[in-house]
């Protein structure tokens, strides 16, 4: 049986949270704002992340088109850089073309030409002008044939030595050649329309076609024809279907027969040497 005091105690209303101790109240108060911040920040953070993802996401076909344009521009830049890679002859001598040189004047007065180092180039990178004046050259050098397409070459103020007659093989487009005063024009007066001597240089102007000037019809064989090969130079080229000495052999050169004979001869010599070495090994 419960006493009256116990019954009265049981009938009392439950204690309010304010009646709790200071420690519990402080804990509840501290926990409240944290809970509010967490509850309020949760959805906000998700929405901000969604917005960031939307901003960073590609915009469909537009972004793909931009990427393709960038790739095409990069490939074009690389292609232009390779196309304009200078030949070694253009950088053989340090410095660039002088503004008042004949090569510079030719390059500036001709459309779609540009000066690069010591060369005048067209849009395809072909050398049309070469200025190697005052480069202390005793000879044009091993890379000189890279300029066989030139129209104008300046070699003045160089201590050139030896005969330049065979230096210009294949320079069929050359029309102006400027040399030191003590160096003769290759081919002489027969190879040029005009040769003008000055105090410090000599200018060879207007290359002649020796095939038209020689009046010897028998200079080339019957099945060959004369072709210019540079100032003062020419060569005889066999007509189509002819080859060999004086273009007397008709038909194309038989590579199959040539390599067949070469292979059979090599095989026979190898077998002979192998048998001789084997006999020597047995006797020893």
CSV table of C-alpha atoms in Angstrom, one decimal:
chain,number,residue,atom,x,y,z
A,1,UNK,CA,0.0,0.0,0.0
A,2,UNK,CA,1.2,3.5,-0.9
A,3,UNK,CA,1.1,6.2,1.7
A,4,UNK,CA,-0.6,9.5,1.1
A,5,UNK,CA,2.7,11.2,0.7
A,6,UNK,CA,3.7,8.9,-2.1
A,7,UNK,CA,0.3,9.3,-3.8
A,8,UNK,CA,0.7,13.1,-3.7
A,9,UNK,CA,4.2,12.9,-5.1
A,10,UNK,CA,2.9,10.7,-8.0
A,11,UNK,CA,0.1,13.1,-8.9
A,12,UNK,CA,2.6,16.1,-9.4
A,13,UNK,CA,3.1,17.1,-13.1
A,14,UNK,CA,6.4,16.2,-14.8
A,15,UNK,CA,9.2,18.6,-14.4
A,16,UNK,CA,9.7,21.2,-17.1
A,17,UNK,CA,13.1,21.3,-19.0
A,18,UNK,CA,13.7,24.7,-17.3
A,19,UNK,CA,13.8,22.9,-14.0
A,20,UNK,CA,16.7,20.8,-15.1
A,21,UNK,CA,20.2,21.6,-13.9
A,22,UNK,CA,22.4,24.2,-15.4
A,23,UNK,CA,24.6,21.6,-17.2
A,24,UNK,CA,21.7,20.0,-19.0
A,25,UNK,CA,20.2,23.4,-19.9
A,26,UNK,CA,23.5,24.6,-21.3
A,27,UNK,CA,23.9,21.4,-23.3
A,28,UNK,CA,20.4,21.7,-24.7
A,29,UNK,CA,20.9,25.4,-25.6
A,30,UNK,CA,24.3,24.7,-27.2
A,31,UNK,CA,22.8,21.8,-29.2
A,32,UNK,CA,19.9,23.8,-30.5
A,33,UNK,CA,21.7,26.3,-32.7
A,34,UNK,CA,24.0,23.6,-34.0
A,35,UNK,CA,21.0,21.5,-35.0
A,36,UNK,CA,19.4,24.6,-36.7
A,37,UNK,CA,22.6,25.4,-38.6
A,38,UNK,CA,22.9,21.8,-39.7
A,39,UNK,CA,19.3,21.6,-40.8
A,40,UNK,CA,19.4,24.9,-42.6
A,41,UNK,CA,22.8,24.3,-44.2
A,42,UNK,CA,22.1,20.8,-45.6
A,43,UNK,CA,19.7,21.7,-48.4
A,44,UNK,CA,21.7,24.9,-49.2
A,45,UNK,CA,24.9,23.0,-49.7
A,46,UNK,CA,23.2,20.5,-52.0
A,47,UNK,CA,21.8,23.3,-54.1
A,48,UNK,CA,25.1,25.1,-54.4
A,49,UNK,CA,26.8,21.9,-55.5
A,50,UNK,CA,24.1,21.3,-58.1
A,51,UNK,CA,24.7,24.8,-59.4
A,52,UNK,CA,28.4,24.3,-59.6
A,53,UNK,CA,28.0,21.0,-61.4
A,54,UNK,CA,25.6,22.7,-63.8
A,55,UNK,CA,28.2,25.5,-64.5
A,56,UNK,CA,31.0,23.0,-65.0
A,57,UNK,CA,29.0,20.7,-67.2
A,58,UNK,CA,29.6,21.0,-71.0
A,59,UNK,CA,27.0,22.8,-73.0
A,60,UNK,CA,26.5,20.0,-75.5
A,61,UNK,CA,27.3,20.6,-79.2
A,62,UNK,CA,28.6,24.1,-78.5
A,63,UNK,CA,31.5,23.0,-76.4
A,64,UNK,CA,32.3,20.2,-78.8
A,65,UNK,CA,32.5,22.7,-81.7
A,66,UNK,CA,34.9,24.9,-79.6
A,67,UNK,CA,37.1,21.9,-78.9
A,68,UNK,CA,37.2,21.0,-82.6
A,69,UNK,CA,38.2,24.6,-83.5
A,70,UNK,CA,41.0,24.6,-80.9
A,71,UNK,CA,42.3,21.3,-82.2
A,72,UNK,CA,42.2,22.5,-85.8
A,73,UNK,CA,44.0,25.7,-84.9
A,74,UNK,CA,46.7,23.8,-83.1
A,75,UNK,CA,47.2,21.4,-86.1
A,76,UNK,CA,47.3,24.4,-88.5
A,77,UNK,CA,50.0,26.1,-86.3
A,78,UNK,CA,52.1,23.0,-86.3
A,79,UNK,CA,51.7,22.5,-90.0
A,80,UNK,CA,52.7,26.1,-90.7
A,81,UNK,CA,55.7,25.8,-88.4
A,82,UNK,CA,56.9,22.6,-90.2
A,83,UNK,CA,56.2,24.2,-93.6
A,84,UNK,CA,58.3,27.2,-92.7
A,85,UNK,CA,61.2,25.3,-91.2
A,86,UNK,CA,64.3,27.0,-92.7
A,87,UNK,CA,66.8,25.0,-94.8
A,88,UNK,CA,70.3,24.9,-93.4
A,89,UNK,CA,71.7,27.1,-96.1
A,90,UNK,CA,69.5,30.0,-94.8
A,91,UNK,CA,71.2,29.9,-91.4
A,92,UNK,CA,74.7,29.0,-92.6
A,93,UNK,CA,75.7,32.6,-91.9
A,94,UNK,CA,74.5,34.5,-88.8
A,95,UNK,CA,72.4,37.6,-89.2
A,96,UNK,CA,69.7,38.5,-91.7
A,97,UNK,CA,69.5,40.0,-95.2
A,98,UNK,CA,70.5,43.6,-95.3
A,99,UNK,CA,67.7,46.0,-96.1
A,100,UNK,CA,69.5,47.6,-99.1
A,101,UNK,CA,70.8,44.4,-100.7
A,102,UNK,CA,69.5,43.3,-104.1
A,103,UNK,CA,68.0,40.1,-102.5
A,104,UNK,CA,66.0,42.2,-100.1
A,105,UNK,CA,64.8,44.6,-102.8
A,106,UNK,CA,63.8,41.6,-105.0
A,107,UNK,CA,61.9,40.0,-102.1
A,108,UNK,CA,60.1,43.2,-101.1
A,109,UNK,CA,59.0,44.1,-104.6
A,110,UNK,CA,57.7,40.6,-105.4
A,111,UNK,CA,54.3,39.6,-104.1
A,112,UNK,CA,53.9,36.8,-101.6
A,113,UNK,CA,57.6,36.6,-100.8
A,114,UNK,CA,59.1,36.9,-97.3
A,115,UNK,CA,62.6,37.3,-95.8
A,116,UNK,CA,63.7,34.7,-93.3
A,117,UNK,CA,67.3,34.7,-92.0
A,118,UNK,CA,69.5,34.8,-95.2
A,119,UNK,CA,66.8,33.6,-97.6
A,120,UNK,CA,63.9,35.0,-99.5
A,121,UNK,CA,61.1,32.4,-99.5
A,122,UNK,CA,57.7,32.0,-101.1
A,123,UNK,CA,54.6,30.7,-99.3
A,124,UNK,CA,55.6,27.1,-99.9
A,125,UNK,CA,59.0,27.6,-98.4
A,126,UNK,CA,60.9,27.5,-101.7
A,127,UNK,CA,64.1,29.5,-101.8
A,128,UNK,CA,64.0,32.2,-104.4
A,129,UNK,CA,66.7,34.5,-103.1
A,130,UNK,CA,69.9,33.9,-101.1
A,131,UNK,CA,72.1,36.5,-99.5
A,132,UNK,CA,75.5,35.2,-98.2
A,133,UNK,CA,77.5,38.3,-98.6
A,134,UNK,CA,80.2,39.1,-96.1
A,135,UNK,CA,80.1,35.6,-94.5
A,136,UNK,CA,83.8,34.8,-94.7
A,137,UNK,CA,83.1,31.9,-97.1
A,138,UNK,CA,86.0,30.3,-99.0
A,139,UNK,CA,83.4,28.0,-100.8
A,140,UNK,CA,79.6,28.0,-100.8
A,141,UNK,CA,79.5,24.9,-98.6
A,142,UNK,CA,77.9,21.4,-98.8
A,143,UNK,CA,74.4,22.8,-98.3
A,144,UNK,CA,74.6,25.2,-101.2
A,145,UNK,CA,72.6,23.0,-103.5
A,146,UNK,CA,69.5,23.5,-101.3
A,147,UNK,CA,69.2,26.9,-103.0
A,148,UNK,CA,69.0,25.4,-106.6
A,149,UNK,CA,65.6,27.1,-107.1
A,150,UNK,CA,67.0,30.6,-106.5
A,151,UNK,CA,66.5,33.5,-108.9
A,152,UNK,CA,69.1,35.8,-107.3
A,153,UNK,CA,72.2,35.0,-105.2
A,154,UNK,CA,74.6,37.4,-103.5
A,155,UNK,CA,78.1,36.1,-102.6
A,156,UNK,CA,80.1,39.3,-102.6
A,157,UNK,CA,82.6,40.2,-99.9
A,158,UNK,CA,83.7,36.6,-99.4
A,159,UNK,CA,87.2,35.2,-99.9
A,160,UNK,CA,86.0,32.6,-102.4
A,161,UNK,CA,88.6,30.3,-103.8
A,162,UNK,CA,88.7,27.9,-106.7
A,163,UNK,CA,86.6,27.6,-109.8
A,164,UNK,CA,82.8,27.9,-109.3
A,165,UNK,CA,82.0,26.4,-112.7
A,166,UNK,CA,80.7,23.1,-111.2
A,167,UNK,CA,79.2,24.7,-108.1
A,168,UNK,CA,75.9,25.7,-109.8
A,169,UNK,CA,74.8,22.4,-111.2
A,170,UNK,CA,71.0,22.4,-111.4
A,171,UNK,CA,70.6,26.2,-110.8
A,172,UNK,CA,68.5,26.6,-114.0
A,173,UNK,CA,66.4,29.4,-112.6
A,174,UNK,CA,69.3,31.7,-111.6
A,175,UNK,CA,69.1,35.1,-113.3
A,176,UNK,CA,71.3,37.3,-111.1
A,177,UNK,CA,74.6,36.3,-109.4
A,178,UNK,CA,76.6,38.8,-107.4
A,179,UNK,CA,80.3,37.7,-106.9
A,180,UNK,CA,83.4,39.3,-105.5
A,181,UNK,CA,85.3,41.4,-108.0
A,182,UNK,CA,88.1,38.9,-108.4
A,183,UNK,CA,85.8,35.8,-109.0
A,184,UNK,CA,84.7,35.1,-112.6
A,185,UNK,CA,81.1,34.3,-113.5
A,186,UNK,CA,80.6,30.6,-113.9
A,187,UNK,CA,80.5,29.7,-117.6
A,188,UNK,CA,82.0,33.1,-118.7
A,189,UNK,CA,80.4,35.4,-121.2
A,190,UNK,CA,78.8,32.5,-123.1
A,191,UNK,CA,76.6,31.7,-120.1
A,192,UNK,CA,75.3,35.2,-119.3
A,193,UNK,CA,73.7,38.0,-121.2
A,194,UNK,CA,75.6,40.7,-119.4
A,195,UNK,CA,78.6,40.7,-117.0
A,196,UNK,CA,79.2,44.0,-115.2
A,197,UNK,CA,82.3,44.6,-113.1
A,198,UNK,CA,82.4,47.1,-110.3
A,199,UNK,CA,85.1,48.1,-107.7
A,200,UNK,CA,83.9,45.7,-105.1
A,201,UNK,CA,81.8,43.1,-106.9
A,202,UNK,CA,80.9,41.6,-110.2
A,203,UNK,CA,77.3,41.0,-111.4
A,204,UNK,CA,76.3,38.2,-113.8
A,205,UNK,CA,72.9,38.9,-115.2
A,206,UNK,CA,70.6,36.8,-117.4
A,207,UNK,CA,71.5,33.1,-117.7
A,208,UNK,CA,71.7,31.9,-121.2
A,209,UNK,CA,70.3,28.6,-122.4
A,210,UNK,CA,73.3,26.9,-124.0
A,211,UNK,CA,71.2,24.3,-125.7
A,212,UNK,CA,69.8,27.1,-127.9
A,213,UNK,CA,73.2,28.8,-128.4
A,214,UNK,CA,75.3,25.9,-129.3
A,215,UNK,CA,74.6,25.3,-133.0
A,216,UNK,CA,75.8,21.7,-132.9
A,217,UNK,CA,72.9,19.4,-133.6
A,218,UNK,CA,75.1,16.4,-133.0
A,219,UNK,CA,76.0,17.4,-129.5
A,220,UNK,CA,73.5,14.9,-128.1
A,221,UNK,CA,72.9,11.4,-129.6
A,222,UNK,CA,70.0,10.7,-131.9
A,223,UNK,CA,67.7,9.4,-129.1
A,224,UNK,CA,68.7,12.2,-126.6
A,225,UNK,CA,67.9,15.8,-126.1
A,226,UNK,CA,69.8,18.8,-124.6
A,227,UNK,CA,68.6,20.2,-121.3
A,228,UNK,CA,70.1,23.2,-119.4
A,229,UNK,CA,71.8,22.3,-116.1
A,230,UNK,CA,72.9,25.6,-114.7
A,231,UNK,CA,75.1,28.6,-115.9
A,232,UNK,CA,77.5,27.3,-118.6
A,233,UNK,CA,76.3,23.7,-118.0
A,234,UNK,CA,74.0,21.3,-120.0
A,235,UNK,CA,73.2,17.6,-120.1
A,236,UNK,CA,71.8,15.2,-122.6
A,237,UNK,CA,68.7,13.3,-121.5
A,238,UNK,CA,67.6,10.1,-123.2
A,239,UNK,CA,64.1,10.1,-124.8
A,240,UNK,CA,61.4,8.0,-123.3
A,241,UNK,CA,62.0,4.3,-124.0
A,242,UNK,CA,65.8,4.7,-124.4
A,243,UNK,CA,68.7,4.3,-122.0
A,244,UNK,CA,72.3,3.3,-121.7
A,245,UNK,CA,75.4,4.6,-123.5
A,246,UNK,CA,74.4,7.3,-126.0
A,247,UNK,CA,70.8,6.3,-125.4
A,248,UNK,CA,71.2,3.4,-127.8
A,249,UNK,CA,69.4,0.8,-125.8
A,250,UNK,CA,65.6,0.7,-126.2
A,251,UNK,CA,63.2,-0.3,-123.6
A,252,UNK,CA,63.2,0.2,-119.8
A,253,UNK,CA,66.1,-1.0,-117.7
A,254,UNK,CA,65.3,-4.5,-116.5
A,255,UNK,CA,65.7,-4.6,-112.7
A,256,UNK,CA,64.6,-8.2,-112.5
A,257,UNK,CA,67.4,-9.3,-114.8
A,258,UNK,CA,70.0,-7.2,-113.0
A,259,UNK,CA,69.2,-8.5,-109.6
A,260,UNK,CA,68.8,-12.1,-110.9
A,261,UNK,CA,72.3,-12.1,-112.3
A,262,UNK,CA,73.7,-10.4,-109.2
A,263,UNK,CA,72.0,-12.9,-106.9
A,264,UNK,CA,73.0,-16.0,-108.8
A,265,UNK,CA,76.6,-14.8,-109.0
A,266,UNK,CA,76.8,-14.0,-105.3
A,267,UNK,CA,75.3,-17.4,-104.5
A,268,UNK,CA,77.8,-19.3,-106.7
A,269,UNK,CA,80.8,-17.5,-105.1
A,270,UNK,CA,79.4,-18.2,-101.6
A,271,UNK,CA,79.0,-22.0,-102.4
A,272,UNK,CA,82.5,-22.1,-103.9
A,273,UNK,CA,84.1,-20.4,-100.8
A,274,UNK,CA,82.1,-22.6,-98.4
A,275,UNK,CA,83.3,-25.8,-100.2
A,276,UNK,CA,87.0,-24.6,-100.2
A,277,UNK,CA,86.9,-23.8,-96.5
A,278,UNK,CA,85.4,-27.2,-95.7
A,279,UNK,CA,88.1,-29.1,-97.6
A,280,UNK,CA,90.8,-27.2,-95.7
A,281,UNK,CA,89.1,-28.0,-92.4
A,282,UNK,CA,89.0,-31.7,-93.2
A,283,UNK,CA,92.7,-31.9,-94.3
A,284,UNK,CA,93.8,-30.0,-91.2
